[in-house]
Amino acid sequence: MIRNRRSRLAAWFALLLLVPPLPVAARPAAPDRPWMDRNLDPDQRARLLMAAMTTEEKLTLVHGPMGRPRLGIAPPERALGSAGFIFGIPRLGIPDLQEADASVGVTNPGNVRPGDGATAFPATIALASSWNRTLAYSGGAALGDESWRKGFNVLLAGGTNLVREPRNGRNFEYMGEDPLLAGSLVGDHIRGIQSQNVVSTIKHFAFNNQETARFSVDVQIGDAAARESDLLAFELAIEGGKPGSVMCAYQLVDGRYSCENDWLLNQILRKDWGYPGWVMSDWGAVHSTEAALNGLDQESGEQLDRQVYFGQPLTDAVAKDPKYRAQLDLMVHRILRSLFATGVMDRPATRSPIDYAANSRVSQSIAEEGSVLLKNEGGLLPLAGVKKVAVIGGNAQFGVPSGGGSANTTAIEGPGLQIPVMGWGTLGSPRLMVFHPSSPLEALREAMPGVEFVVNNGDYPSSAAIAAKDADVAIVFATQWTTESYDVPDLTLPHGQDALIAAVAAANPKTVVVLETGGPVTMPWLGQVSAVLEAWYAGNRGGPAIANLLTGRVNPSGRLAVSFPVSEAQLPRPSLTGWGTSADRPSNYDHPIPLPYAEGADVGYRWYARKGLTPLFPFGHGLSYTSFAYSDLEVRGGRTLEVSFTVCNTGERTGADVPQVYLTSIAGSPEPRLIGFDKVRLAPGETRRVTVTADPRLLAHFDEKGHRWRVAGGSYGVAVGASSASFSLTGSGAVTAGFVKP
Ligand code: BGC
C-alpha cells in the first residue's frame, strides 16, 4: 500500500520533471542586494558583493573541511554529506558550497547519506569511446540535474588527464589519450553539468597521469611538450566548457607541487588562457600558505593537509601583508564570479525529486555507444540462431563492475555486490570492489527467450571448458577492477582470467569475450577467440546495454579512446615509475621521485607511430555490424585545414560511424595527430558529406622562445580513416605560416 502510494507519487514527480527547468528571468534585485541584479555581468556582481563583505567573511570562502567524517573530524552540521564543504554566508545570500564527486554519478562516500543512491553512469572512458559530443552534453546535463536535486552545487567532475600510463588506476575517470577527443568531450560534459546551475570542476590540473606515488612523483616535461599534450586537452575543455573551477593535482610538475605551481596556475591558466574562475586544491594537496600567491584560491578537504594553511596562517598573513590582502580579494572574486556565472546564486540547488528513469536512459545510451567491438571473426556477433549459450565468469549473474575510489557511485538500485579488497593504510577504506546490480546474464535471458543458458562462475578453467564445450556460443565476462590510489602492476587480466579464456576458447572456438575493464589490457588469447567487446564499466544499465549489443538490437558504434598495447614493453615506461612505494602520503615530502616524460607530447598513438610499433588495437578502432566507405576527399588549405569527404553505409544495417581525420605530416616529416572527427548515423546505402575544420593549434608546435603557437608554412598531409592506423583517403593541403596566441 505504502509502496503503491510511493510509486504513484514518484510517477507524478517524474511527470513534473519532464518540464525543463524554467529559464531564470531577470528580476529586479532587492535594494540591499544589488549583486542579485541579473542584468549585470558576473564580474560586476562579484565586485558589488565583495564590497559588502568583511575580511573575515572573505577568509571563510577560501578553505573548508570534508563534508563527511574523516580523520576523527565530524563534518559541519550544514553539510549534506559528501566530499567537501565550504561555509557560505547566509547574511549575504552566499550558499554553502556542497561539493560532491562526480565523474560517473553523484557519490555517497561511506554511505554518509544512508541509502541515497544515484544514477551510476558508465566509466568516463566509455563516454569518450562514444566519440559523441551530444551524448557527452546530455550525460553532463543528467549528472548536473541529479546533483542539483540532491542539493549539491559543486561537482568535482571533468577528469581530463591524458592516458599516458595504461596501468593508471583512474583511467576509467578520464577521456583517453588524445587532446582533441578529451578536450572536446570534457568541455561538452562540463557544459551539460553547468547547464543545471551546478559548478563543475575540471581536474586534475595537471599531469596526474598515475596513482603510484601520486603524492610525490615529480613530472618532468618541457613547456612545448606540455602545451601540445595534456595542457592542450585542458585548454580546449576549458574553452568549450567554461568550468567554474579548476582542481589542481597532487603531484609535482617540474619541481613544484601542482597546487602551488606558479607556471601552471598563474602563467598558463590565468595569464595565457585568461581563465577567470577559481582554483581549488585536490584533497590533501596543499603544502603552504604561499600557495595562495602562486595561484591557489581554495584549500579543500583541509583536515587532510598537514595544517589548514588557508585558515589561521592565511588570516595572519592577510593582517600583516598587503600582498596577501590583495590576493585574498582576487581569490574571493574568482569564487564569486563563478557562482554568478553558473547560476548557483540565482537558482540555488534544492533537494527535489529526481527522474532516475530518464537519467538511466542516458546512462544506457552511453554504455551502448561507448562499448567497442574490437574483434568479430566470421560475423559471430550479433548472436543469431543459437539454442544454447554458456555464460562464464565476471559475476555476470549479479551485475557489472564499477571503478573504485572517490568516483565510486552507489547505484539507485543499491550497491549490488560489494567485495572488500585486502589492504591497509590511510587509503585502505576506499578499496571496495562494487558491482552495480544490472546483470548481463539476466538481460541476455530476456533478450533471447527460448535459449538455454548454462552458467559457470569461471573459477576453474577446466569446469568452464566443460560448460562451453557443447554450447553454440560461450560468452566469457572478464573483469579488471581499477581504483583511485592504486595502479595495476601490469596489463594482464587478474585472477587467472587469461587462462580461463584460453581454456574456454580451446573447448569452443565460438567464444565471445566481454571485457569490463578500466582501461587497456593485454590479450594473449586473442587469436583463439571469435569476438571481443570492450564494455568498460557499463553503469547501472550495463546489463541491458551489453545484451543489446551482443544480440544486435543496438549496432556497436564505439571507437577506442586509448590504444591497447601488445605488451608493456611497447610503452614509453615499460615499468611503473615509483612502483613499490607506499600509496599513502609520504611522511617526508622533500624527496620527490622524478618522473620524466620522455615521450613528450607523443602520447598514445603518436608514441606508437614515432617508434614504428603496431599496437594490439589502435586508438580510434572499433567495428560495427555494418560497413562504411569514405570517398571524395577535398582538402582546403590556408590559415588552417578544412577537410571534407563523403561517408556511405555500405552494409545492410543502420549504424553509426566515427570517421576520423588525421594530420599525417608537416612538410614531409611525420606528425600523426587527430585533427577532427564526427559521429554520423546512416541507414543502409545512405551517404553524408562530413566537413571538419582543424583548430590551428592542432597543426602547430609551441614556440617556447616566441611564447606562441607557430604554424609552419608548407604542405600538410591529411588522412581520413576508421582509426589512427587505418586510413582510406589521403591528401594534402597548403597551409600558410602563422601564429596563434598561447
Ligand atoms: C581525488 C579527487 C576527488 C577528491 C574529493 C581526491 O582524492 O583525487 O578527484 O574529487 O578526492 O573526493
CSV table of N, CA, C and O in Angstrom, one decimal, residues 67 75 90 133 137 165 233 236 349 386 412 414 486 497 518 580 594 602 606 615 625 631 668 687-688:
chain,number,residue,atom,x,y,z
A,67,GLY,N,33.1,17.0,3.7
A,67,GLY,CA,31.7,17.0,4.0
A,67,GLY,C,31.2,15.8,4.6
A,67,GLY,O,30.0,15.5,4.7
A,75,PRO,N,31.8,16.3,10.0
A,75,PRO,CA,31.5,17.4,9.1
A,75,PRO,C,30.7,18.5,9.7
A,75,PRO,O,30.0,18.2,10.7
A,90,PRO,N,25.2,33.2,4.9
A,90,PRO,CA,23.7,33.4,4.7
A,90,PRO,C,23.3,34.9,4.7
A,90,PRO,O,22.4,35.3,4.0
A,133,ARG,N,29.7,13.9,-29.1
A,133,ARG,CA,29.7,15.2,-28.3
A,133,ARG,C,28.3,15.5,-27.7
A,133,ARG,O,28.2,16.1,-26.6
A,137,TYR,N,27.3,16.0,-23.7
A,137,TYR,CA,26.5,17.1,-23.1
A,137,TYR,C,25.3,16.5,-22.3
A,137,TYR,O,25.1,16.9,-21.2
A,165,GLU,N,49.6,6.5,-19.1
A,165,GLU,CA,50.0,5.3,-18.4
A,165,GLU,C,48.8,4.4,-18.3
A,165,GLU,O,47.9,4.6,-17.5
A,233,ALA,N,44.6,19.5,-24.0
A,233,ALA,CA,43.3,18.9,-23.6
A,233,ALA,C,42.5,19.8,-22.6
A,233,ALA,O,41.4,20.1,-22.8
A,236,LEU,N,41.4,23.2,-24.4
A,236,LEU,CA,40.2,23.0,-25.2
A,236,LEU,C,39.0,22.8,-24.4
A,236,LEU,O,37.9,23.4,-24.7
A,349,ALA,N,20.8,25.2,-5.6
A,349,ALA,CA,20.5,23.8,-5.6
A,349,ALA,C,19.4,23.4,-4.5
A,349,ALA,O,19.5,23.9,-3.4
A,386,VAL,N,21.1,-19.1,-32.2
A,386,VAL,CA,21.7,-20.0,-31.2
A,386,VAL,C,20.7,-20.6,-30.2
A,386,VAL,O,19.7,-20.0,-29.9
A,412,ILE,N,21.2,3.6,-7.8
A,412,ILE,CA,19.9,3.8,-7.2
A,412,ILE,C,19.4,2.5,-6.7
A,412,ILE,O,18.7,2.4,-5.7
A,414,GLY,N,20.9,0.2,-5.4
A,414,GLY,CA,21.7,-0.3,-4.3
A,414,GLY,C,23.1,-0.7,-4.8
A,414,GLY,O,23.3,-0.7,-6.0
A,486,TYR,N,45.5,3.3,-6.6
A,486,TYR,CA,46.4,2.2,-6.9
A,486,TYR,C,46.4,2.0,-8.4
A,486,TYR,O,45.3,2.1,-9.1
A,497,GLN,N,42.2,-14.9,-15.3
A,497,GLN,CA,41.2,-14.9,-16.3
A,497,GLN,C,41.7,-15.1,-17.7
A,497,GLN,O,41.0,-15.6,-18.6
A,518,GLY,N,38.9,-1.1,-16.8
A,518,GLY,CA,39.0,0.4,-16.6
A,518,GLY,C,39.9,1.0,-17.7
A,518,GLY,O,40.0,2.2,-17.8
A,580,GLY,N,56.0,0.2,-6.0
A,580,GLY,CA,56.5,-0.4,-4.8
A,580,GLY,C,56.6,0.6,-3.7
A,580,GLY,O,56.7,0.2,-2.5
A,594,PRO,N,61.5,11.5,-9.4
A,594,PRO,CA,61.4,12.1,-10.7
A,594,PRO,C,60.7,11.2,-11.7
A,594,PRO,O,60.8,9.9,-11.7
A,602,ASP,N,54.2,13.1,-27.5
A,602,ASP,CA,53.8,11.9,-28.3
A,602,ASP,C,53.1,10.9,-27.4
A,602,ASP,O,53.7,9.8,-27.0
A,606,ARG,N,50.6,8.5,-31.0
A,606,ARG,CA,51.7,9.2,-31.5
A,606,ARG,C,53.0,8.6,-31.1
A,606,ARG,O,54.0,8.6,-31.9
A,615,PRO,N,50.3,-1.5,-32.3
A,615,PRO,CA,49.7,-1.9,-31.0
A,615,PRO,C,48.7,-3.1,-31.3
A,615,PRO,O,48.5,-3.5,-32.4
A,625,TYR,N,28.2,-3.7,-37.0
A,625,TYR,CA,27.6,-4.8,-37.7
A,625,TYR,C,27.3,-4.4,-39.2
A,625,TYR,O,26.7,-5.2,-39.9
A,631,SER,N,34.8,8.5,-49.4
A,631,SER,CA,35.2,8.9,-50.8
A,631,SER,C,35.2,10.4,-50.9
A,631,SER,O,34.8,11.1,-50.0
A,668,GLY,N,56.5,17.1,-45.1
A,668,GLY,CA,57.2,15.8,-45.3
A,668,GLY,C,57.6,15.1,-44.0
A,668,GLY,O,58.0,13.9,-44.1
A,687,THR,N,24.3,8.2,-47.6
A,687,THR,CA,25.6,8.9,-47.6
A,687,THR,C,25.5,10.2,-46.9
A,687,THR,O,24.4,10.8,-46.8
A,688,ARG,N,26.6,10.7,-46.4
A,688,ARG,CA,26.6,12.0,-45.7
A,688,ARG,C,28.0,12.7,-46.0
A,688,ARG,O,29.0,12.0,-46.0
